Coordinates of C-alpha atoms and ligand atoms in Angstrom, one line a residue:
X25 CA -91.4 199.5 52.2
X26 CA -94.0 199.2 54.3
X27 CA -97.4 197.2 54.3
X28 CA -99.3 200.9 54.1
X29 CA -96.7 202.3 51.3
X30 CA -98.2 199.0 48.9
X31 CA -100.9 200.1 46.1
X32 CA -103.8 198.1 45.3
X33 CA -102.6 195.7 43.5
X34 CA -105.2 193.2 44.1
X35 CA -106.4 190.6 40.9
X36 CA -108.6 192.2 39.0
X37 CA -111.8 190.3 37.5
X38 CA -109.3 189.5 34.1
X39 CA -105.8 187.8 35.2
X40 CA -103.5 190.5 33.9
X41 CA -102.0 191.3 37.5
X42 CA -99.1 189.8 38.8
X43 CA -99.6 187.1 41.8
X44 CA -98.0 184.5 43.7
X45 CA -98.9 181.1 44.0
X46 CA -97.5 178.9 46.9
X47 CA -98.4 175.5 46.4
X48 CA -98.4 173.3 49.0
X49 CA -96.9 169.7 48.1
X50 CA -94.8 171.0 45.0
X51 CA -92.8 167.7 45.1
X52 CA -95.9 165.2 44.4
X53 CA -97.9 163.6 42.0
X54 CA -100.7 166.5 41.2
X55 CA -98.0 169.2 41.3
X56 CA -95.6 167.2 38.8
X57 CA -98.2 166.0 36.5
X58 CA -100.8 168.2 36.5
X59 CA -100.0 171.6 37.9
X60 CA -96.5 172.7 36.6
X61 CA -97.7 171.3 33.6
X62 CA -100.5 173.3 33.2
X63 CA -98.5 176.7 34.4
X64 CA -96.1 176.1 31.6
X65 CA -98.7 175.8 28.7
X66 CA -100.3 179.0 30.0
X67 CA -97.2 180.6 29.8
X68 CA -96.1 179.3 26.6
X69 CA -100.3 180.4 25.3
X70 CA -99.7 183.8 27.2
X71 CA -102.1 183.2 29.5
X72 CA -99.9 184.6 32.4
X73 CA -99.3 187.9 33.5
X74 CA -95.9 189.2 32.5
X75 CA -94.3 188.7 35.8
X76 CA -95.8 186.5 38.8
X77 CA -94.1 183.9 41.4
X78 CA -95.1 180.2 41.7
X79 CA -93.4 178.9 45.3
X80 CA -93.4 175.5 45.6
X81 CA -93.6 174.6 49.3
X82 CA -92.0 171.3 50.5
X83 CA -90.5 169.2 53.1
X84 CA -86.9 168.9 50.8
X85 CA -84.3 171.0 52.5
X86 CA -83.7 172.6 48.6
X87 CA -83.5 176.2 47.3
X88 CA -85.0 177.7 44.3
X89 CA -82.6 176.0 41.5
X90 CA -83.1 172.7 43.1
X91 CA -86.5 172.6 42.6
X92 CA -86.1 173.8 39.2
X93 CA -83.9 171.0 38.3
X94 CA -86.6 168.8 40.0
X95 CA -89.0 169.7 37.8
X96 CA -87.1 169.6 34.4
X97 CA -85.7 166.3 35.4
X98 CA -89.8 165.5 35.4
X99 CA -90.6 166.1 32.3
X100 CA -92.8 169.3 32.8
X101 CA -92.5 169.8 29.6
X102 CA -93.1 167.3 27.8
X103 CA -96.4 167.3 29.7
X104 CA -97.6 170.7 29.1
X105 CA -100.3 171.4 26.3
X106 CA -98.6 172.0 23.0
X107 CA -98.7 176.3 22.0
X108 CA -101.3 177.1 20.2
X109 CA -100.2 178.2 17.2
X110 CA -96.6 176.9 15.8
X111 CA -95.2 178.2 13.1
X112 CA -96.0 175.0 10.1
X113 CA -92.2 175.4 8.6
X114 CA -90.3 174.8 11.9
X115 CA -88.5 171.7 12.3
X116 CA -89.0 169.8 15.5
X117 CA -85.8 170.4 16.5
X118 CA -86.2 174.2 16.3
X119 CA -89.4 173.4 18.1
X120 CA -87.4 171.4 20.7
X121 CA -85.2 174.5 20.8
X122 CA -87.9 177.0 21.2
X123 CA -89.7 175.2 24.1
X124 CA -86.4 174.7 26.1
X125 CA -85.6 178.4 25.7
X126 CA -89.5 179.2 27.2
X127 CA -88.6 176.7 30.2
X128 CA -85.7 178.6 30.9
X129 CA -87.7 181.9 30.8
X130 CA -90.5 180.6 32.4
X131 CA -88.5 178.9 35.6
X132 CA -87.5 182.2 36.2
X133 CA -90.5 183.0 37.9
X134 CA -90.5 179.5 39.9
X135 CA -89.1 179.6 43.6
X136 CA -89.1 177.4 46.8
X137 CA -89.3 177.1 50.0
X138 CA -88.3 174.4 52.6
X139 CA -91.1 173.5 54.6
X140 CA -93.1 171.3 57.2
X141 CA -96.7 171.3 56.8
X142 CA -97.3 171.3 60.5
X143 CA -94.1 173.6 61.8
X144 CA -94.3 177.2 62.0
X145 CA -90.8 177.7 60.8
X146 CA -91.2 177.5 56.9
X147 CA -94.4 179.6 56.9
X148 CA -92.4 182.2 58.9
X149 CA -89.9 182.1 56.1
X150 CA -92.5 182.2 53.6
X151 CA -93.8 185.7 55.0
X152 CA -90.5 187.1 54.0
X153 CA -90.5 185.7 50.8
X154 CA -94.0 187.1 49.6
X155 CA -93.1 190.6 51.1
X156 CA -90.3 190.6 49.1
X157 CA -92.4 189.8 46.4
X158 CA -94.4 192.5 46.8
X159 CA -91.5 195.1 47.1
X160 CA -89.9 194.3 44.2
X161 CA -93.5 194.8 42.9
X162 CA -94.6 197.6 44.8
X163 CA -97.8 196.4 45.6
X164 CA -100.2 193.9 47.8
X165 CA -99.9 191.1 44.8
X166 CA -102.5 188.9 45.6
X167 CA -101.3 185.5 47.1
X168 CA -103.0 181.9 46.6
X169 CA -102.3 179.2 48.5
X170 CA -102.6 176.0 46.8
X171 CA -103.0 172.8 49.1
X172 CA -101.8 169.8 46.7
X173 CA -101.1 167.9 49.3
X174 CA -102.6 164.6 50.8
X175 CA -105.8 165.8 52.5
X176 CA -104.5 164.5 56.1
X177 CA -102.4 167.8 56.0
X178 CA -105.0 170.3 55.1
X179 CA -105.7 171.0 58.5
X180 CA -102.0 171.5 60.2
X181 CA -101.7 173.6 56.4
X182 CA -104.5 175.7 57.6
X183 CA -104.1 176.0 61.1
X184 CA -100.0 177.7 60.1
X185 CA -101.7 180.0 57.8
X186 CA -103.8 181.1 60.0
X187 CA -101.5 181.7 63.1
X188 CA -99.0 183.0 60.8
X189 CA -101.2 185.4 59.4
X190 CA -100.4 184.8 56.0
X191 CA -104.0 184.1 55.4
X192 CA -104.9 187.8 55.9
X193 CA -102.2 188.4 53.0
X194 CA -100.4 191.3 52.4
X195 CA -102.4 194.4 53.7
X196 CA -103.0 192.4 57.0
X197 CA -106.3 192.2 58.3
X198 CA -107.9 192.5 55.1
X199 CA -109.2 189.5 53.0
X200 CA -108.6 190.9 49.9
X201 CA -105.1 189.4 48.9
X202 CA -105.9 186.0 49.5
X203 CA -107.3 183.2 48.2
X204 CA -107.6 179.5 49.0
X205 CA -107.7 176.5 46.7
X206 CA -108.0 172.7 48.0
X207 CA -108.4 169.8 45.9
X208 CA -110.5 166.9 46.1
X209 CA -111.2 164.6 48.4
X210 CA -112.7 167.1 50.6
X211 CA -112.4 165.4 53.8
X212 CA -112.8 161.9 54.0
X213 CA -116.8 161.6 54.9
X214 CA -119.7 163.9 56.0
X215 CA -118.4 164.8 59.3
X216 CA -114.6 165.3 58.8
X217 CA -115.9 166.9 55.6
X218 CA -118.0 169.6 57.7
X219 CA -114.9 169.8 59.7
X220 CA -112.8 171.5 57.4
X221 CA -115.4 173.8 56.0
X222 CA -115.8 174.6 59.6
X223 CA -111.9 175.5 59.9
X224 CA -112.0 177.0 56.7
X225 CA -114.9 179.4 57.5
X226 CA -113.0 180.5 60.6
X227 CA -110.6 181.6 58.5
X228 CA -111.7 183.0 55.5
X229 CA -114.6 184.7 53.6
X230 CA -116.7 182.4 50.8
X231 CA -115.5 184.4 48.3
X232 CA -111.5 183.5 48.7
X233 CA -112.4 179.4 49.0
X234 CA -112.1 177.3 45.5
X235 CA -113.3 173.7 46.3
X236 CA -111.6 172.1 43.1
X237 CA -112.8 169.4 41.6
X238 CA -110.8 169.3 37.9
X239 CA -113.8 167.2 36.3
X240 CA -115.8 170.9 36.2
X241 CA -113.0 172.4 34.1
X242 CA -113.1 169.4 31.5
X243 CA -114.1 171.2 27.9
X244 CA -116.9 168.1 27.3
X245 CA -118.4 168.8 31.2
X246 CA -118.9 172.6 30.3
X247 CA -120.4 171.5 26.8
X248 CA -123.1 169.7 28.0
X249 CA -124.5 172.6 29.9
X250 CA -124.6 174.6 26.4
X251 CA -125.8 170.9 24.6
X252 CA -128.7 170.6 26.7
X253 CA -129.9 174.4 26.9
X254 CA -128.9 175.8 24.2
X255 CA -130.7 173.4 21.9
X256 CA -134.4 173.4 21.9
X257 CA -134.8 169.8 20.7
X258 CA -133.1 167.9 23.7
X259 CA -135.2 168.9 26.7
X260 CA -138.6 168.0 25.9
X261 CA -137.4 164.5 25.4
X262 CA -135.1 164.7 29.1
X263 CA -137.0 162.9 31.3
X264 CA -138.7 159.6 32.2
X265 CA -141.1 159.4 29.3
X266 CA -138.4 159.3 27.1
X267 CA -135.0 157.7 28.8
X268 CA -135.1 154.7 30.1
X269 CA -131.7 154.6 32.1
X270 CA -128.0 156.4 32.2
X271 CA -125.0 155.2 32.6
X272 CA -122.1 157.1 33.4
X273 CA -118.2 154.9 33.0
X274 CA -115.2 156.0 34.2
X275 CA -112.6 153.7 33.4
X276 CA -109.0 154.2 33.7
X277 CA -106.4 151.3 31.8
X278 CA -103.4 152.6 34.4
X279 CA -103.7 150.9 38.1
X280 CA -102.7 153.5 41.1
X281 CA -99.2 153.7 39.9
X282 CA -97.0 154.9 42.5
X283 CA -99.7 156.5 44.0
X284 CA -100.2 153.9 46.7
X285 CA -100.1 156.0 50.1
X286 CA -102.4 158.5 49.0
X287 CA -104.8 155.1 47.5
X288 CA -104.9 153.4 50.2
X289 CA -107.6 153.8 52.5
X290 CA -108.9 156.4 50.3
X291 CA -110.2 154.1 47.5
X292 CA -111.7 154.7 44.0
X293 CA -115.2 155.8 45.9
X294 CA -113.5 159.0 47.7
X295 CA -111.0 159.3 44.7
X296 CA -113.2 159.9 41.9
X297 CA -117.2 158.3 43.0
X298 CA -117.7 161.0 45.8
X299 CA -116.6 164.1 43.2
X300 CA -116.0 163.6 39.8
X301 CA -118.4 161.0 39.0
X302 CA -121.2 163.0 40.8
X303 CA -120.1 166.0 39.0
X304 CA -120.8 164.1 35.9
X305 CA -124.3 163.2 36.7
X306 CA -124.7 166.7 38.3
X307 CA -124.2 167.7 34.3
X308 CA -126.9 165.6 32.8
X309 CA -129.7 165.9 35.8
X310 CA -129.5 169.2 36.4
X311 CA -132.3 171.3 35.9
X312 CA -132.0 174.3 33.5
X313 CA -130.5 177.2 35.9
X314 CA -132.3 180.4 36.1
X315 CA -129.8 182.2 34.7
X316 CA -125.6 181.3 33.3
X317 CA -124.7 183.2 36.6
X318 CA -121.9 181.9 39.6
X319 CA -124.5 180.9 41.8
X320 CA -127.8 179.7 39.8
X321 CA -125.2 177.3 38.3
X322 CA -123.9 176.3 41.5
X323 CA -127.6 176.2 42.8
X324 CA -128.9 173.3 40.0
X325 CA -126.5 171.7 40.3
X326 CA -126.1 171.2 43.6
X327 CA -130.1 170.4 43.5
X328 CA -129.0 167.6 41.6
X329 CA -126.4 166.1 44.1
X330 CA -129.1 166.5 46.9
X331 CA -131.8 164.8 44.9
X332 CA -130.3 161.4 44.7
X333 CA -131.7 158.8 46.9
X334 CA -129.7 157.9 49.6
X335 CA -128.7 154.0 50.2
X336 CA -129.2 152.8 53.6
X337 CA -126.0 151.2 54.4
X338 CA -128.3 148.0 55.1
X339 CA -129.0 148.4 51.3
X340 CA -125.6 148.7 50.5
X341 CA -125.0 145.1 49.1
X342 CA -128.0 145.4 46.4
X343 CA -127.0 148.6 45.4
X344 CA -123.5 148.8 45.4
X345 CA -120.9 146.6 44.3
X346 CA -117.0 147.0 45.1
X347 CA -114.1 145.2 43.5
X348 CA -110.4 145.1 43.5
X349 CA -107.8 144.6 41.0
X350 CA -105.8 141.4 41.0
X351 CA -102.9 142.4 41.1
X352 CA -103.5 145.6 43.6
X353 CA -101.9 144.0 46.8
X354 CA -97.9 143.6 45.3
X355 CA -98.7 147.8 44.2
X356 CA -95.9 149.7 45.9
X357 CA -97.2 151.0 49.6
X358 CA -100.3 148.8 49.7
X359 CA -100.9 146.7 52.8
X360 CA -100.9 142.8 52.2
X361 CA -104.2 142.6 53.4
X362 CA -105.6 145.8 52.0
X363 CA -109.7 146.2 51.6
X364 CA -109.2 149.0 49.5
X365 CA -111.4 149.1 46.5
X366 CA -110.4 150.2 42.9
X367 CA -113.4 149.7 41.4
X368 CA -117.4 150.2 41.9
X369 CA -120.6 150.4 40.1
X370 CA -123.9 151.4 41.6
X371 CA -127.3 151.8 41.0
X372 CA -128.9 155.3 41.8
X373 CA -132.0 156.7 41.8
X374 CA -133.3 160.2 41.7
X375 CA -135.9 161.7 43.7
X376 CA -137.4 164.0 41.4
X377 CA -140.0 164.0 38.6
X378 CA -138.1 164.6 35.8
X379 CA -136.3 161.2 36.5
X380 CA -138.9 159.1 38.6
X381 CA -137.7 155.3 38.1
X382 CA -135.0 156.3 35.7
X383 CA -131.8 154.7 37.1
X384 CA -128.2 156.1 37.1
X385 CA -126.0 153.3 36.7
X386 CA -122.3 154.3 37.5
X387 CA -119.0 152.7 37.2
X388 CA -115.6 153.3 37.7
X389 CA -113.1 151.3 38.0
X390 CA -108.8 151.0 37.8
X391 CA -107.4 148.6 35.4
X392 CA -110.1 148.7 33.2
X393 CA -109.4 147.1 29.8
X394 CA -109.3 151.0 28.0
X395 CA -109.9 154.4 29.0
X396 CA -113.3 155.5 29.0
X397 CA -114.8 158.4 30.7
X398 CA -118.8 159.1 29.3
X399 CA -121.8 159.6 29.8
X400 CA -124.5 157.9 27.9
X401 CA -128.8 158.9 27.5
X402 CA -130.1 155.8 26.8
X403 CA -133.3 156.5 25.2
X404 CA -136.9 154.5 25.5
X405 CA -136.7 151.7 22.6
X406 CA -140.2 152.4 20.3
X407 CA -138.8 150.6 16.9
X408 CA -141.2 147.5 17.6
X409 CA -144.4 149.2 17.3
X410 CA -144.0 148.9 13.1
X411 CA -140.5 147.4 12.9
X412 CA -140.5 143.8 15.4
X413 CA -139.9 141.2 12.6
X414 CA -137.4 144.0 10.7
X415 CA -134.6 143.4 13.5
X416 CA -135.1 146.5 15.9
X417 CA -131.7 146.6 18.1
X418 CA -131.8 145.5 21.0
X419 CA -130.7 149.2 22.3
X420 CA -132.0 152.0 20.2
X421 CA -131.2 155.9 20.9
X422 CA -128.4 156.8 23.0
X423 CA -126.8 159.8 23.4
X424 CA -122.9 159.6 24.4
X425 CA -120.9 162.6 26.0
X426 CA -117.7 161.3 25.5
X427 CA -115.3 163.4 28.2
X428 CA -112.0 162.0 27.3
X429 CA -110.3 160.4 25.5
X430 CA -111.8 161.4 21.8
X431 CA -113.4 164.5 23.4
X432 CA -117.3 164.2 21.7
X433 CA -121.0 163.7 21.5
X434 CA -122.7 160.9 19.7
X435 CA -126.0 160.1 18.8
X436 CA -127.5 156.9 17.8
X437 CA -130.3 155.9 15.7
X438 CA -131.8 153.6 14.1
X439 CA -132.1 153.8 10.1
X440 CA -133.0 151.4 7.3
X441 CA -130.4 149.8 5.5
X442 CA -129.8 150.3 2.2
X443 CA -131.3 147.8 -0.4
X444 CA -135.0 146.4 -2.0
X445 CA -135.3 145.1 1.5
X446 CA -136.7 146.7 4.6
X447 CA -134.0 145.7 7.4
X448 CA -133.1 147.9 10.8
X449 CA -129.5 149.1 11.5
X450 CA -128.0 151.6 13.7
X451 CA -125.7 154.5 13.1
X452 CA -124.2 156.6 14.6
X453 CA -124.0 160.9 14.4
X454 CA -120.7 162.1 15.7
X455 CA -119.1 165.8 16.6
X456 CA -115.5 164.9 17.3
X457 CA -113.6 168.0 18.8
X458 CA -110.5 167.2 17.1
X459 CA -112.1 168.0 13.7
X460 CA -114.3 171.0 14.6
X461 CA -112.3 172.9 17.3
X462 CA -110.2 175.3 15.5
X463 CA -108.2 176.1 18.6
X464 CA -106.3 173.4 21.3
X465 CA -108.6 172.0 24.4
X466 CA -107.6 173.9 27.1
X467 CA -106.6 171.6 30.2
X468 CA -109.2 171.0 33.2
X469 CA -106.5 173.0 34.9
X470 CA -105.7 175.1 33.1
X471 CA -109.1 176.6 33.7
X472 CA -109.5 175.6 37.0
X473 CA -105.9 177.6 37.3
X474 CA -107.2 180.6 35.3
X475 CA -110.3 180.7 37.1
X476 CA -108.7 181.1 40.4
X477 CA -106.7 183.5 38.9
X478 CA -109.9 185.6 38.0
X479 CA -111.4 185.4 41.3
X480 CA -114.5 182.9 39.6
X481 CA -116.2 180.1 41.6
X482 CA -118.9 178.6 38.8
X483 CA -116.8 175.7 38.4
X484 CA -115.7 174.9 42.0
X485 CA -117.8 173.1 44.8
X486 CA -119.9 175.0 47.5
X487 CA -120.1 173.3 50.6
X488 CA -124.0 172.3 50.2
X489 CA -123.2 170.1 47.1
X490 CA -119.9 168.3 48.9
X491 CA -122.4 167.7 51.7
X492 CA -124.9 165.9 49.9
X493 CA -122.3 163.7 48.0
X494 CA -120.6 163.1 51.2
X495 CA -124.0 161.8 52.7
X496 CA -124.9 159.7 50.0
X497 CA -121.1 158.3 50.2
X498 CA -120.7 158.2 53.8
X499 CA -123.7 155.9 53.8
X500 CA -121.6 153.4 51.4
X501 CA -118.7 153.3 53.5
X502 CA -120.9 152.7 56.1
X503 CA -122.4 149.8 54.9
X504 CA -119.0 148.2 53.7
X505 CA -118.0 148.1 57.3
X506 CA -120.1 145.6 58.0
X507 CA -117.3 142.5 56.9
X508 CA -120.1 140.4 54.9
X509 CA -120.0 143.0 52.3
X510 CA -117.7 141.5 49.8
X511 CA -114.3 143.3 47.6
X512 CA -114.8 141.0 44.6
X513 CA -111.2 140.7 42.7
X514 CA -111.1 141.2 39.3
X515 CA -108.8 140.3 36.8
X516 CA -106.5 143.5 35.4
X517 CA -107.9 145.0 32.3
X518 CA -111.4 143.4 32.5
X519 CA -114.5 145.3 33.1
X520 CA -114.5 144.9 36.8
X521 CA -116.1 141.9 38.9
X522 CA -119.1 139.7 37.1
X523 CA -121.4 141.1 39.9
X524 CA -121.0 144.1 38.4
X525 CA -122.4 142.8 35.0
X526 CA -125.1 141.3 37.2
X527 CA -126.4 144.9 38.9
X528 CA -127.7 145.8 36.0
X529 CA -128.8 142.7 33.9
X530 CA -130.9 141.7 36.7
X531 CA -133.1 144.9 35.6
X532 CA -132.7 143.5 31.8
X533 CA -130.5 145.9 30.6
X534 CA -126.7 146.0 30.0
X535 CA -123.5 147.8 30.1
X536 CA -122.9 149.8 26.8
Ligands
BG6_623 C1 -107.9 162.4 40.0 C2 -107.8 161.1 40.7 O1 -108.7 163.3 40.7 O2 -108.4 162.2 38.7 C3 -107.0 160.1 39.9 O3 -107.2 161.3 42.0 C4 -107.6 160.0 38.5 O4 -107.0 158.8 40.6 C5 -107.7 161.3 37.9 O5 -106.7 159.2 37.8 C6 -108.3 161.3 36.5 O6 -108.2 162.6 36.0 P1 -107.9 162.9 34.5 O7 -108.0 164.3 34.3 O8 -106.6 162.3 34.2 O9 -109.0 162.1 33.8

């Protein structure tokens, strides 16, 4: 059949139309734990169209039921999102039974194709795949490519999809069948960053590009934009009359695992500082968008990004401190000598009035002694003014978006304690997800997969925001090349490096 003979068969705004997914680096780490995982809940929810291809693209000389294999040997399923509804009266074995009998369905639509990233003689193979696809659709399905990969390929990826004309998808010359999606880090500072965006434009239309960055997809991330302005009683206090400082932790109790190729040189600031942490203090100093639209969302909060002051690298060493874990250097693939951090916390201010001398102080760190991603409002203490000699906490309000895990908000306060005696405590006011939320937390990517699917970009990056973070960022690593900058080593599962603790105690406050 030829290219002309296809219908439209182009994704409509829901995801009900078949497509094909190639993704790019099918054997590694994000693929394995995070992708096929998330594919195989949306199946088992229904969440997929009746019939679509998944190709995984890799440099294994393997064919499709190879790769299957591969990925049931990984545990896919085991790491997939439960269904959403099972049946109380099943026994887990049944339920055992049930989900192997899904995998078998759902592999079906799983396929592979031997590939290097920077030789033209897999994509060319890849062309007859997809138009085989489309036959046995008949129709132009429309075709993402998904670069998993370590970023130092994205370019050679690019450049073969490009020459190959598999960018222009299946009624060539048209940009309707494609789309692109590339995961975080975007380049590796401001100018390589540019770079891509640069190759990228060349090649496709704004409307096809999806910049992921999986924190946007987290349930608790999207909350806080309904938390904050959907309530009226939250705003009038967000500012610098009322906060006195935020603090945003991202601690993770694994190290890099086997993960040490793509860690090294990359580091915890271009792993998660640059995109999800930003992203997470794009969330709570945003201003109110003008309207719940694509690109008034994308608009505030990319204000927010470009509002934060940036840190000479001079200034680096005040600012910013960088730490490694002790026991980093005997991590599989990690140089003996490494300088690679796995851990930082910094002090940032914003240059705006809403938070004029309110500091951001941010950590995130490997190794940590539990896992902790949240954000918290520390409110302005006021309890003295009647209460000093009635033991006022030290902290008083604070407001805590807990991202994962224990999905939640909580609120403190202060309240009298119960007796004949006037005495101070605090207490806290908590909406856990697990006992309000009817349904199952859909997966960051999950959505970030469905949203791809749909053809919508609220929750993906536009190239203004990743600028901004990758000046402020680029500015750090700047300043760490000068050598007296030190990589304090901490001990494994502490709270990073005692300089850390001393960032922010020197302003008298303290870590939550
Ligand atoms: C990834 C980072 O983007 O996010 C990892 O590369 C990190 O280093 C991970 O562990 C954390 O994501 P999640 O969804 O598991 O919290």
């Amino acid at each position: 059949m030829s290219d002309h003979e296809l219908v439209n068969y182009s994704l409509p705004s829901t995801h009900s139309g078949p497509f094909v997914m190639v993704i790019f680096g099918a054997t590694g780490d994000l693929a394995v734990n995070k992708l096929f995982p998330a594919l195989f809940s949306m199946y088992k929810n229904k969440l997929l169209p009746q019939r679509f291809y998944v190709v995984g693209f890799s440099r294994r000389n393997w064919g499709d039921d190879d790769f299957r294999k591969f990925l049931h040997d990984k545990h896919i399923m085991s790491k997939s999102n439960k269904k959403e509804f099972i049946d109380p009266y099943l026994s887990d074995q049944k339920i055992e039974e049930d989900e192997e009998k899904l995998w078998a369905m759902f592999v079906e639509n799983i396929y592979y194709q031997h590939g290097i990233f920077d030789e033209p003689f897999g994509y060319e193979a890849l062309i007859k795949k997809l138009v085989g696809f489309d036959e046995e659709i008949g129709a132009c399905i429309t075709r993402i490519f998904y670069l998993a990969t370590p970023p130092d390929n994205y370019l050679s990826i690019l450049t073969n999809l490009d020459s190959s004309k598999l960018s222009e998808g299946c009624g060539q010359g048209s940009d309707k069948w494609t789309r692109i999606a590339i995961e975080k880090p975007f380049g590796r500072d401001l100018d390589t960053a540019k770079m891509l965006d640069q190759k990228l434009g060349q090649i496709f239309s704004e409307k096809q590009v999806f910049r992921i960055d999986h924190y946007l997809g987290k349930e608790t991330i999207q909350n806080m934009l309904a938390f904050r302005f959907a309530n009226s009683i939250f705003e009038p206090l967000w500012n610098s009359e009322y906060i006195d400082h935020i603090q945003i932790t991202f601690a993770e109790k694994e190290g890099i695992k086997t993960r040490g190729k793509f860690f090294e040189g990359t580091g915890i600031m271009r792993d998660v500082a640059q995109n999800h942490i930003l992203q997470m203090l794009a969330a709570v100093a945003m201003e109110q968008p003008r309207s719940f639209t694509k690109e008034e969302v994308r608009d505030a909060r990319a204000n927010a990004i470009k509002s934060i002051r940036c840190i000479e690298p001079s200034d680096v060493k005040k600012s910013v401190i960088r730490g490694q874990y002790k026991t980093y250097l005997s991590e599989q693939d990690v140089a003996a000598d490494s300088m690679t951090e796995t851990f930082v916390a910094m002090k940032l201010m914003l240059e705006n009035e809403r938070f004029a001398n309110v500091p951001f102080y941010i950590r995130a760190g490997k190794k940590m002694p539990q896992e902790m991603m949240e954000i918290s409002v520390v409110f302005k203490q006021t309890c003295h003014i009647l209460f000093k000699e009635y033991g006022c906490p030290e902290i008083g309000n604070v407001l805590t978006f807990r991202i994962q895990p224990d999905e939640g908000i909580k609120m403190r306060v202060i309240t009298k304690k119960p007796g004949m005696k006037l005495a101070l405590e605090t207490v806290d006011m908590k909406f856990n997800y697990i006992d309000h939320v009817e349904h199952r937390i859909v997966d960051a990517y999950e959505k970030v997969l469905l949203d791809i699917l749909s053809g919508d970009q609220m929750l993906f990056n536009r190239s203004d925001e990743l600028e901004s973070s990758w000046q402020l960022i680029t500015n750090i690593l700047k300043g760490w090349e000068d050598e007296s900058v030190p990589l304090y080593v901490y001990d494994d599962s502490t709270w990073g490096p005692m300089e850390a603790n001393e960032l922010i105690e020197k302003d008298g406050r303290k870590w939550l």
